[in-house]
PDB file of C-alpha atoms in Angstrom:
ATOM      1  CA  UNK A   1     -24.250  58.606 -21.547  1.00 51.00           C
ATOM      2  CA  UNK A   2     -27.835  59.527 -22.603  1.00 54.00           C
ATOM      3  CA  UNK A   3     -29.854  61.361 -20.109  1.00 55.00           C
ATOM      4  CA  UNK A   4     -33.318  60.134 -19.237  1.00 50.00           C
ATOM      5  CA  UNK A   5     -36.049  62.594 -20.287  1.00 53.00           C
ATOM      6  CA  UNK A   6     -38.248  63.753 -17.635  1.00 49.00           C
ATOM      7  CA  UNK A   7     -41.958  62.550 -17.714  1.00 48.00           C
ATOM      8  CA  UNK A   8     -44.645  64.970 -17.663  1.00 47.00           C
ATOM      9  CA  UNK A   9     -47.400  63.768 -15.116  1.00 45.00           C
ATOM     10  CA  UNK A  10     -50.281  65.743 -14.801  1.00 47.00           C
ATOM     11  CA  UNK A  11     -52.770  64.832 -11.833  1.00 49.00           C
ATOM     12  CA  UNK A  12     -56.063  65.336 -12.059  1.00 49.00           C
ATOM     13  CA  UNK A  13     -58.585  65.779  -9.559  1.00 46.00           C
ATOM     14  CA  UNK A  14     -59.794  62.802  -7.821  1.00 46.00           C
ATOM     15  CA  UNK A  15     -63.649  61.811  -8.010  1.00 49.00           C
ATOM     16  CA  UNK A  16     -65.231  60.857  -4.905  1.00 44.00           C
ATOM     17  CA  UNK A  17     -65.835  57.399  -5.001  1.00 51.00           C
ATOM     18  CA  UNK A  18     -68.515  55.308  -2.909  1.00 47.00           C
ATOM     19  CA  UNK A  19     -65.477  54.168  -0.718  1.00 49.00           C
ATOM     20  CA  UNK A  20     -64.913  57.578  -0.028  1.00 56.00           C
ATOM     21  CA  UNK A  21     -67.617  58.832   1.396  1.00 78.00           C
ATOM     22  CA  UNK A  22     -68.143  59.685   5.113  1.00 87.00           C
ATOM     23  CA  UNK A  23     -71.143  59.108   7.191  1.00 89.00           C
ATOM     24  CA  UNK A  24     -71.628  61.334  10.214  1.00 90.00           C
ATOM     25  CA  UNK A  25     -74.418  61.432  13.170  1.00 88.00           C
ATOM     26  CA  UNK A  26     -75.312  61.817  16.547  1.00 87.00           C
ATOM     27  CA  UNK A  27     -74.719  58.786  19.131  1.00 85.00           C
ATOM     28  CA  UNK A  28     -75.971  58.414  22.567  1.00 83.00           C
ATOM     29  CA  UNK A  29     -72.741  57.738  25.548  1.00 80.00           C
ATOM     30  CA  UNK A  30     -74.572  55.296  26.411  1.00 77.00           C
ATOM     31  CA  UNK A  31     -78.123  53.472  26.539  1.00 76.00           C
ATOM     32  CA  UNK A  32     -80.330  54.884  29.367  1.00 76.00           C
ATOM     33  CA  UNK A  33     -83.215  53.213  30.712  1.00 76.00           C
ATOM     34  CA  UNK A  34     -86.478  54.732  32.424  1.00 78.00           C
ATOM     35  CA  UNK A  35     -86.650  53.375  36.094  1.00 83.00           C
ATOM     36  CA  UNK A  36     -89.589  53.486  38.248  1.00 85.00           C
ATOM     37  CA  UNK A  37     -90.077  53.162  42.064  1.00 89.00           C
ATOM     38  CA  UNK A  38     -90.519  49.480  41.665  1.00 90.00           C
ATOM     39  CA  UNK A  39     -87.077  49.116  40.345  1.00 87.00           C
ATOM     40  CA  UNK A  40     -85.837  51.313  43.065  1.00 90.00           C
ATOM     41  CA  UNK A  41     -87.372  48.927  45.640  1.00 92.00           C
ATOM     42  CA  UNK A  42     -86.601  45.498  43.876  1.00 90.00           C
ATOM     43  CA  UNK A  43     -82.788  46.801  43.970  1.00 90.00           C
ATOM     44  CA  UNK A  44     -83.160  47.747  47.428  1.00 93.00           C
ATOM     45  CA  UNK A  45     -84.874  44.218  47.863  1.00 95.00           C
ATOM     46  CA  UNK A  46     -81.745  42.167  46.563  1.00 93.00           C
ATOM     47  CA  UNK A  47     -79.149  44.455  48.237  1.00 94.00           C
ATOM     48  CA  UNK A  48     -80.755  44.013  51.313  1.00 96.00           C
ATOM     49  CA  UNK A  49     -80.903  40.217  51.137  1.00 96.00           C
ATOM     50  CA  UNK A  50     -77.339  39.828  49.671  1.00 94.00           C
ATOM     51  CA  UNK A  51     -76.443  41.870  53.146  1.00 95.00           C
ATOM     52  CA  UNK A  52     -78.494  40.115  55.601  1.00 95.00           C
ATOM     53  CA  UNK A  53     -77.065  36.919  53.806  1.00 95.00           C
ATOM     54  CA  UNK A  54     -73.540  37.967  54.166  1.00 95.00           C
ATOM     55  CA  UNK A  55     -73.624  38.753  57.924  1.00 94.00           C
ATOM     56  CA  UNK A  56     -75.328  36.208  58.476  1.00 94.00           C
ATOM     57  CA  UNK A  57     -72.397  33.978  57.394  1.00 94.00           C
ATOM     58  CA  UNK A  58     -70.195  36.003  58.708  1.00 94.00           C
ATOM     59  CA  UNK A  59     -68.807  36.925  55.741  1.00 93.00           C
ATOM     60  CA  UNK A  60     -68.133  40.700  56.056  1.00 94.00           C
ATOM     61  CA  UNK A  61     -65.792  41.412  53.093  1.00 95.00           C
ATOM     62  CA  UNK A  62     -68.913  40.337  51.063  1.00 94.00           C
ATOM     63  CA  UNK A  63     -71.154  42.722  52.856  1.00 94.00           C
ATOM     64  CA  UNK A  64     -69.001  45.832  52.156  1.00 96.00           C
ATOM     65  CA  UNK A  65     -68.802  44.247  48.771  1.00 95.00           C
ATOM     66  CA  UNK A  66     -72.748  44.658  48.344  1.00 95.00           C
ATOM     67  CA  UNK A  67     -72.809  48.062  50.010  1.00 95.00           C
ATOM     68  CA  UNK A  68     -70.200  49.198  47.229  1.00 96.00           C
ATOM     69  CA  UNK A  69     -71.918  47.736  44.688  1.00 93.00           C
ATOM     70  CA  UNK A  70     -75.665  48.993  46.228  1.00 92.00           C
ATOM     71  CA  UNK A  71     -74.048  52.670  46.463  1.00 93.00           C
ATOM     72  CA  UNK A  72     -72.714  52.071  42.601  1.00 91.00           C
ATOM     73  CA  UNK A  73     -75.963  51.104  41.232  1.00 87.00           C
ATOM     74  CA  UNK A  74     -77.469  54.019  43.027  1.00 87.00           C
ATOM     75  CA  UNK A  75     -75.082  56.489  41.553  1.00 88.00           C
ATOM     76  CA  UNK A  76     -75.485  55.037  37.943  1.00 83.00           C
ATOM     77  CA  UNK A  77     -79.173  55.453  38.090  1.00 83.00           C
ATOM     78  CA  UNK A  78     -79.279  58.775  37.687  1.00 82.00           C
ATOM     79  CA  UNK A  79     -76.781  59.501  35.025  1.00 82.00           C
ATOM     80  CA  UNK A  80     -78.222  60.897  32.023  1.00 83.00           C
ATOM     81  CA  UNK A  81     -76.493  60.141  28.911  1.00 79.00           C
ATOM     82  CA  UNK A  82     -74.830  62.202  26.349  1.00 83.00           C
ATOM     83  CA  UNK A  83     -74.624  62.688  22.738  1.00 85.00           C
ATOM     84  CA  UNK A  84     -71.597  62.190  20.908  1.00 88.00           C
ATOM     85  CA  UNK A  85     -71.113  62.920  16.843  1.00 92.00           C
ATOM     86  CA  UNK A  86     -69.780  59.445  15.073  1.00 91.00           C
ATOM     87  CA  UNK A  87     -67.656  59.749  11.552  1.00 93.00           C
ATOM     88  CA  UNK A  88     -67.390  56.827   9.724  1.00 92.00           C
ATOM     89  CA  UNK A  89     -64.420  58.198   6.607  1.00 91.00           C
ATOM     90  CA  UNK A  90     -62.484  55.770   4.641  1.00 90.00           C
ATOM     91  CA  UNK A  91     -59.564  56.108   7.035  1.00 91.00           C
ATOM     92  CA  UNK A  92     -61.355  54.897  10.265  1.00 92.00           C
ATOM     93  CA  UNK A  93     -63.979  55.666  13.100  1.00 92.00           C
ATOM     94  CA  UNK A  94     -64.187  58.961  14.829  1.00 92.00           C
ATOM     95  CA  UNK A  95     -66.570  59.005  18.056  1.00 88.00           C
ATOM     96  CA  UNK A  96     -66.416  62.372  19.785  1.00 87.00           C
ATOM     97  CA  UNK A  97     -62.970  63.589  19.756  1.00 90.00           C
ATOM     98  CA  UNK A  98     -61.220  60.218  19.603  1.00 90.00           C
ATOM     99  CA  UNK A  99     -60.894  58.509  16.992  1.00 93.00           C
ATOM    100  CA  UNK A 100     -59.365  55.117  15.583  1.00 91.00           C
ATOM    101  CA  UNK A 101     -57.753  53.946  12.267  1.00 92.00           C
ATOM    102  CA  UNK A 102     -59.086  50.488  10.802  1.00 92.00           C
ATOM    103  CA  UNK A 103     -55.802  49.265  11.416  1.00 92.00           C
ATOM    104  CA  UNK A 104     -56.246  49.511  15.179  1.00 93.00           C
ATOM    105  CA  UNK A 105     -59.641  47.344  14.558  1.00 93.00           C
ATOM    106  CA  UNK A 106     -60.384  43.694  14.858  1.00 92.00           C
ATOM    107  CA  UNK A 107     -63.680  43.558  13.617  1.00 92.00           C
ATOM    108  CA  UNK A 108     -67.276  43.804  13.774  1.00 93.00           C
ATOM    109  CA  UNK A 109     -70.987  43.153  14.531  1.00 90.00           C
ATOM    110  CA  UNK A 110     -74.593  44.086  15.097  1.00 91.00           C
ATOM    111  CA  UNK A 111     -76.900  43.278  17.443  1.00 88.00           C
ATOM    112  CA  UNK A 112     -80.435  44.758  17.630  1.00 86.00           C
ATOM    113  CA  UNK A 113     -82.328  44.956  21.532  1.00 80.00           C
ATOM    114  CA  UNK A 114     -85.370  47.244  21.941  1.00 77.00           C
ATOM    115  CA  UNK A 115     -85.963  48.227  18.337  1.00 80.00           C
ATOM    116  CA  UNK A 116     -82.646  50.135  18.457  1.00 83.00           C
ATOM    117  CA  UNK A 117     -79.529  48.867  16.577  1.00 88.00           C
ATOM    118  CA  UNK A 118     -75.922  48.753  17.968  1.00 89.00           C
ATOM    119  CA  UNK A 119     -72.642  48.184  15.874  1.00 92.00           C
ATOM    120  CA  UNK A 120     -69.858  46.909  17.889  1.00 91.00           C
ATOM    121  CA  UNK A 121     -66.020  47.216  17.418  1.00 92.00           C
ATOM    122  CA  UNK A 122     -63.609  44.689  18.692  1.00 91.00           C
ATOM    123  CA  UNK A 123     -59.932  46.297  19.243  1.00 91.00           C
ATOM    124  CA  UNK A 124     -57.067  43.975  19.625  1.00 90.00           C
ATOM    125  CA  UNK A 125     -55.521  42.285  23.006  1.00 87.00           C
ATOM    126  CA  UNK A 126     -57.587  42.874  25.573  1.00 86.00           C
ATOM    127  CA  UNK A 127     -58.797  46.995  25.202  1.00 88.00           C
ATOM    128  CA  UNK A 128     -62.819  47.440  25.448  1.00 87.00           C
ATOM    129  CA  UNK A 129     -65.475  46.750  22.958  1.00 87.00           C
ATOM    130  CA  UNK A 130     -66.189  50.203  21.078  1.00 88.00           C
ATOM    131  CA  UNK A 131     -69.975  50.542  20.512  1.00 88.00           C
ATOM    132  CA  UNK A 132     -72.909  53.156  18.952  1.00 90.00           C
ATOM    133  CA  UNK A 133     -76.303  53.133  18.494  1.00 89.00           C
ATOM    134  CA  UNK A 134     -77.016  53.920  14.555  1.00 91.00           C
ATOM    135  CA  UNK A 135     -79.861  55.264  13.419  1.00 90.00           C
ATOM    136  CA  UNK A 136     -82.597  53.381  11.363  1.00 87.00           C
ATOM    137  CA  UNK A 137     -82.028  55.641   8.292  1.00 89.00           C
ATOM    138  CA  UNK A 138     -78.541  54.979   8.322  1.00 88.00           C
ATOM    139  CA  UNK A 139     -77.757  51.598   9.194  1.00 88.00           C
ATOM    140  CA  UNK A 140     -77.441  50.410   5.413  1.00 90.00           C
ATOM    141  CA  UNK A 141     -74.869  52.566   4.600  1.00 90.00           C
ATOM    142  CA  UNK A 142     -73.085  52.494   7.618  1.00 91.00           C
ATOM    143  CA  UNK A 143     -72.902  48.419   7.247  1.00 89.00           C
ATOM    144  CA  UNK A 144     -71.662  48.962   4.006  1.00 90.00           C
ATOM    145  CA  UNK A 145     -68.581  51.358   5.004  1.00 90.00           C
ATOM    146  CA  UNK A 146     -67.606  49.302   7.755  1.00 91.00           C
ATOM    147  CA  UNK A 147     -67.480  46.374   6.044  1.00 90.00           C
ATOM    148  CA  UNK A 148     -65.509  47.513   2.969  1.00 90.00           C
ATOM    149  CA  UNK A 149     -62.705  47.742   5.461  1.00 91.00           C
ATOM    150  CA  UNK A 150     -63.224  45.234   8.817  1.00 92.00           C
ATOM    151  CA  UNK A 151     -64.284  41.879   8.586  1.00 90.00           C
ATOM    152  CA  UNK A 152     -68.424  41.462   9.917  1.00 89.00           C
ATOM    153  CA  UNK A 153     -68.742  38.893  12.251  1.00 88.00           C
ATOM    154  CA  UNK A 154     -72.232  37.468  12.138  1.00 84.00           C
ATOM    155  CA  UNK A 155     -72.078  34.930  15.109  1.00 84.00           C
ATOM    156  CA  UNK A 156     -71.339  37.287  17.851  1.00 85.00           C
ATOM    157  CA  UNK A 157     -74.866  39.415  19.684  1.00 79.00           C
ATOM    158  CA  UNK A 158     -74.862  41.568  22.424  1.00 77.00           C
ATOM    159  CA  UNK A 159     -72.045  41.216  25.033  1.00 79.00           C
ATOM    160  CA  UNK A 160     -73.290  39.387  28.467  1.00 77.00           C
ATOM    161  CA  UNK A 161     -72.555  43.166  30.561  1.00 78.00           C
ATOM    162  CA  UNK A 162     -74.263  44.838  27.738  1.00 78.00           C
ATOM    163  CA  UNK A 163     -77.530  42.428  28.108  1.00 76.00           C
ATOM    164  CA  UNK A 164     -77.041  42.257  31.852  1.00 76.00           C
ATOM    165  CA  UNK A 165     -77.300  46.035  32.176  1.00 74.00           C
ATOM    166  CA  UNK A 166     -80.498  46.210  29.814  1.00 74.00           C
ATOM    167  CA  UNK A 167     -82.304  43.708  31.548  1.00 74.00           C
ATOM    168  CA  UNK A 168     -81.280  45.290  35.387  1.00 72.00           C
ATOM    169  CA  UNK A 169     -82.280  48.798  33.485  1.00 72.00           C
ATOM    170  CA  UNK A 170     -78.956  49.873  35.195  1.00 71.00           C
TER     171      UNK A 170
END
């Protein structure tokens, strides 16, 4: 019986290609909208009208919901966003300490509001949509890196909760 000859394989260091680059930048945890006195007066009036309407209709459960929503809105109005490091690699996307492989994401899309470009990443099932703001000078490289790994959905826009929060400046 003849023995198989061993084939010597020499491994050359792989050159870093276009696809293997990492993109790093800082992004805010959430968008922050400045509020003035008029905003607080308007929200207070809306809450007062909702409270009075619910009490006059003897819908006391809705009155409790209006008070809870008002306290939540005023608490959230004072939050200041922190910043996290976003890292886009050939294996996946890191956001702060969390990391998602591309196999954990379904697709992505881009929305622009108030001269800020935001990338949205959809996860499978009913998991929340991930999003982060991209600096102007890195938009093209981020889009190219993501489109190599995920399908791009041009028909999608800013999600309704984000649009609602932006319009109310919450």
